[in-house]
Amino acid sequence: MARTPRVEIHPASIKHIKKGHPWITLDRFSAKFPKGAKFLRSRLDEKNFVVLLNDPNHPNVKARVWDISEKSLIEDKEFVYALKGRLYRSIELRPQSNFDRENYYLCFGEADELPGLFVIKLANQILIQFYADFWNHFEKDVVRIIAEKFPNETLWVQKRNLNQEKEFYCATDKRKKEENIVLTEYGVKYHVKFNKYYDIGIYTDMAAIRERVGKNIEGKDVLNLFSYT
């Protein structure tokens, strides 16, 4: 088993990680992180190590916290096993919520202990979004795990980037280049377009505020200047 490279991290980063912060940002320590490694490790205290997902191409976030434990090494097989467990747990939490909409997150990045990975259910489509280049190493594993849970859904993959360059494809049918659907959220119909633009036409993370606003403007005409649909 290849050893996970050990790195030194800024004392402030150690302090923040212990308080639950999920990232290591660019500083004089993280600037020296090895570029080619998938994982990094660093000692937090006499007892624990932190295992990090290396993200050398990001201009600001250089690594993301994956695990804190007495164990300091990790290999690909072990990571994929843990990844599957975290994804399943995240997905299985969602049906306990009563959504009056066809769009919701199956996985919300750091909040579900899946740094830089977001998965959205959009009617009968599922959109997997990678916000960190680290996931290029395990892209096929993520798609496979999601497909196991949703064998009848169409899966799309998007790699988000700071330049907003469109990197989009259909993982379940490589012949499919675009897809347009209509979904319902709190009684409102939205046109969602996969692989036509960088954004698909609806921000699911704003669904809660749309619900609150909708209750206050019922029966009124509304001009939404921030809508893509």
C-alpha positions as a printed NumPy array, in Angstrom:
array([[  0.   ,   0.   ,   0.   ],
       [  1.381,   3.419,  -0.981],
       [  1.926,   5.65 ,   1.98 ],
       [ -0.262,   8.709,   2.255],
       [  2.061,  11.752,   2.074],
       [  2.408,  13.489,   5.406],
       [  2.274,  17.283,   5.37 ],
       [  2.55 ,  20.066,   7.879],
       [ -0.422,  22.385,   8.173],
       [ -0.719,  25.868,   9.609],
       [ -1.406,  26.   ,  13.378],
       [ -4.497,  28.072,  12.609],
       [ -5.728,  25.314,  10.279],
       [ -5.314,  22.761,  13.064],
       [ -7.362,  24.968,  15.367],
       [-10.115,  25.477,  12.79 ],
       [-10.287,  21.796,  11.794],
       [-10.771,  20.8  ,  15.429],
       [-13.707,  23.211,  15.527],
       [-15.24 ,  21.607,  12.445],
       [-13.954,  23.729,   9.56 ],
       [-13.81 ,  21.513,   6.431],
       [-11.113,  23.235,   4.349],
       [ -7.455,  24.142,   4.279],
       [ -6.937,  27.327,   2.314],
       [ -3.833,  28.644,   0.588],
       [ -1.038,  29.639,   2.979],
       [  2.719,  29.128,   3.27 ],
       [  2.168,  25.542,   4.481],
       [ -0.47 ,  24.41 ,   1.974],
       [  1.519,  25.974,  -0.886],
       [  4.037,  23.15 ,  -0.326],
       [  1.52 ,  20.293,  -0.535],
       [  2.539,  17.665,  -3.134],
       [  0.634,  18.137,  -6.386],
       [  0.293,  14.516,  -7.486],
       [ -1.104,  12.867,  -4.35 ],
       [ -4.808,  12.059,  -4.012],
       [ -4.741,  12.07 ,  -0.225],
       [ -2.693,  13.869,   2.397],
       [ -2.34 ,  13.35 ,   6.129],
       [ -1.301,  15.585,   8.966],
       [ -1.067,  15.201,  12.72 ],
       [ -3.61 ,  17.238,  14.664],
       [ -2.45 ,  16.328,  18.172],
       [ -0.842,  13.484,  20.092],
       [ -3.77 ,  11.186,  19.335],
       [ -5.329,  12.081,  15.995],
       [ -4.445,  12.57 ,  12.348],
       [ -6.528,  14.318,   9.719],
       [ -6.858,  12.711,   6.284],
       [ -7.32 ,  15.298,   3.534],
       [ -8.546,  15.236,  -0.044],
       [ -5.857,  17.017,  -2.036],
       [ -7.108,  19.804,  -4.329],
       [ -3.951,  21.395,  -5.793],
       [ -5.66 ,  23.042,  -8.782],
       [ -8.061,  25.148,  -6.747],
       [ -6.691,  28.686,  -6.265],
       [ -7.939,  29.013,  -2.682],
       [ -9.038,  25.679,  -1.193],
       [ -5.975,  23.418,  -1.261],
       [ -7.356,  20.447,   0.685],
       [-10.63 ,  19.24 ,   2.188],
       [-11.127,  17.269,   5.395],
       [-12.186,  13.655,   4.889],
       [-11.571,  11.996,   8.24 ],
       [-10.148,  12.603,  11.694],
       [ -8.978,   9.531,  13.574],
       [ -5.975,   7.765,  15.036],
       [ -5.436,   6.146,  11.635],
       [ -3.236,   8.151,   9.296],
       [ -3.209,   6.065,   6.106],
       [ -5.888,   5.526,   3.471],
       [ -5.99 ,   3.561,   0.219],
       [ -8.341,   3.776,  -2.74 ],
       [-10.364,   0.669,  -1.88 ],
       [-10.932,   1.833,   1.675],
       [-11.906,   5.308,   0.475],
       [-14.485,   3.972,  -2.008],
       [-16.01 ,   1.807,   0.729],
       [-16.363,   4.85 ,   3.003],
       [-17.632,   6.949,   0.09 ],
       [-20.414,   4.457,  -0.597],
       [-21.423,   4.437,   3.06 ],
       [-21.59 ,   8.221,   3.241],
       [-23.522,   8.52 ,  -0.02 ],
       [-26.042,   5.869,   1.016],
       [-26.535,   7.52 ,   4.402],
       [-27.021,  10.919,   2.791],
       [-29.5  ,   9.609,   0.207],
       [-31.508,   7.635,   2.747],
       [-31.959,  10.698,   4.954],
       [-33.913,  12.564,   2.274],
       [-37.117,  10.462,   2.05 ],
       [-37.742,  11.32 ,   5.704],
       [-38.412,  14.893,   4.564],
       [-41.778,  15.781,   3.051],
       [-40.867,  17.709,  -0.091],
       [-43.634,  19.44 ,  -2.031],
       [-41.297,  19.634,  -5.002],
       [-39.542,  17.435,  -7.521],
       [-36.081,  18.87 ,  -6.881],
       [-33.97 ,  18.315,  -3.787],
       [-30.412,  17.499,  -2.8  ],
       [-29.434,  13.89 ,  -2.265],
       [-26.011,  15.009,  -1.102],
       [-24.872,  18.485,  -0.104],
       [-21.086,  18.501,   0.   ],
       [-19.429,  19.199,   3.301],
       [-22.769,  19.131,   5.155],
       [-22.968,  15.403,   4.345],
       [-19.235,  14.787,   4.902],
       [-18.712,  14.555,   1.13 ],
       [-16.452,  17.544,   0.427],
       [-16.988,  19.177,  -2.94 ],
       [-19.624,  16.636,  -4.041],
       [-23.241,  17.651,  -4.671],
       [-26.015,  15.425,  -6.023],
       [-29.448,  16.795,  -6.981],
       [-32.655,  14.891,  -7.755],
       [-34.558,  16.714, -10.504],
       [-37.765,  14.807, -11.318],
       [-36.537,  11.64 , -13.07 ],
       [-33.042,  13.037, -13.632],
       [-30.08 ,  13.124, -11.248],
       [-27.315,  15.695, -11.522],
       [-23.916,  14.907,  -9.982],
       [-21.802,  18.032,  -9.493],
       [-18.083,  17.98 ,  -8.711],
       [-16.734,  21.173,  -7.149],
       [-13.229,  19.78 ,  -6.605],
       [-10.835,  18.254,  -9.138],
       [-10.065,  15.549,  -6.573],
       [-13.236,  13.76 ,  -7.657],
       [-11.765,  13.126, -11.113],
       [ -9.955,  10.197,  -9.461],
       [-13.224,   8.605,  -8.306],
       [-15.718,   9.9  , -10.859],
       [-16.677,   6.42 , -12.08 ],
       [-17.147,   5.205,  -8.51 ],
       [-19.532,   8.051,  -7.684],
       [-21.577,   7.411, -10.838],
       [-21.691,   3.669, -10.145],
       [-22.852,   4.131,  -6.547],
       [-25.587,   6.604,  -7.518],
       [-26.717,   4.31 , -10.351],
       [-27.027,   1.431,  -7.873],
       [-29.485,   3.461,  -5.806],
       [-31.355,   4.904,  -8.801],
       [-31.218,   2.316, -11.602],
       [-34.14 ,   3.845, -13.513],
       [-33.028,   7.488, -13.463],
       [-30.98 ,   9.395, -16.027],
       [-27.648,  10.493, -14.54 ],
       [-25.81 ,  13.643, -15.564],
       [-22.334,  14.732, -14.485],
       [-21.172,  18.325, -14.306],
       [-17.746,  19.573, -13.285],
       [-18.152,  23.003, -11.758],
       [-15.279,  25.441, -12.186],
       [-14.423,  29.042, -11.426],
       [-14.303,  29.925, -15.139],
       [-17.859,  28.621, -15.638],
       [-16.722,  26.527, -18.572],
       [-19.319,  23.9  , -19.463],
       [-18.14 ,  20.359, -18.653],
       [-21.305,  18.284, -18.815],
       [-22.257,  14.799, -19.983],
       [-24.938,  12.145, -19.593],
       [-23.429,   9.231, -17.667],
       [-26.194,   6.745, -18.477],
       [-26.409,   7.45 , -22.214],
       [-23.318,   8.925, -23.847],
       [-25.314,   9.515, -27.054],
       [-27.557,  11.997, -25.261],
       [-26.135,  15.51 , -25.538],
       [-28.93 ,  17.619, -24.027],
       [-32.191,  17.151, -22.16 ],
       [-35.038,  19.544, -21.401],
       [-37.569,  18.711, -18.689],
       [-40.299,  20.467, -16.718],
       [-40.45 ,  19.947, -12.961],
       [-42.791,  21.264, -10.282],
       [-41.76 ,  23.102,  -7.126],
       [-44.515,  24.284,  -4.753],
       [-47.   ,  24.325,  -7.622],
       [-44.754,  26.307,  -9.975],
       [-43.424,  24.665, -13.125],
       [-39.774,  25.187, -14.087],
       [-38.015,  24.421, -17.34 ],
       [-34.708,  22.689, -16.612],
       [-32.112,  22.283, -19.35 ],
       [-29.236,  19.843, -18.995],
       [-26.007,  20.625, -20.858],
       [-27.363,  23.699, -22.636],
       [-25.822,  26.315, -20.337],
       [-23.457,  26.29 , -17.369],
       [-26.471,  26.533, -15.03 ],
       [-29.498,  24.316, -15.58 ],
       [-32.286,  26.823, -14.877],
       [-33.102,  26.366, -11.203],
       [-31.111,  26.827,  -7.991],
       [-32.335,  24.045,  -5.726],
       [-30.496,  25.47 ,  -2.717],
       [-32.865,  28.463,  -2.884],
       [-36.035,  26.335,  -2.788],
       [-36.719,  27.07 ,   0.882],
       [-36.691,  30.846,   0.405],
       [-38.903,  30.499,  -2.671],
       [-41.407,  28.613,  -0.529],
       [-41.397,  31.376,   2.092],
       [-41.762,  34.124,  -0.501],
       [-44.544,  32.222,  -2.248],
       [-46.661,  32.171,   0.894],
       [-46.461,  35.966,   1.118],
       [-47.338,  36.721,  -2.504],
       [-50.077,  34.199,  -3.167],
       [-52.482,  35.469,  -5.82 ],
       [-50.116,  38.199,  -7.015],
       [-48.172,  38.592, -10.248],
       [-44.42 ,  38.414,  -9.717],
       [-41.543,  39.454, -11.97 ],
       [-38.461,  37.423, -11.041],
       [-35.447,  39.287, -12.417],
       [-33.071,  36.57 , -11.222],
       [-34.773,  33.651, -12.953],
       [-33.148,  31.611, -15.715],
       [-36.421,  29.906, -16.629]])
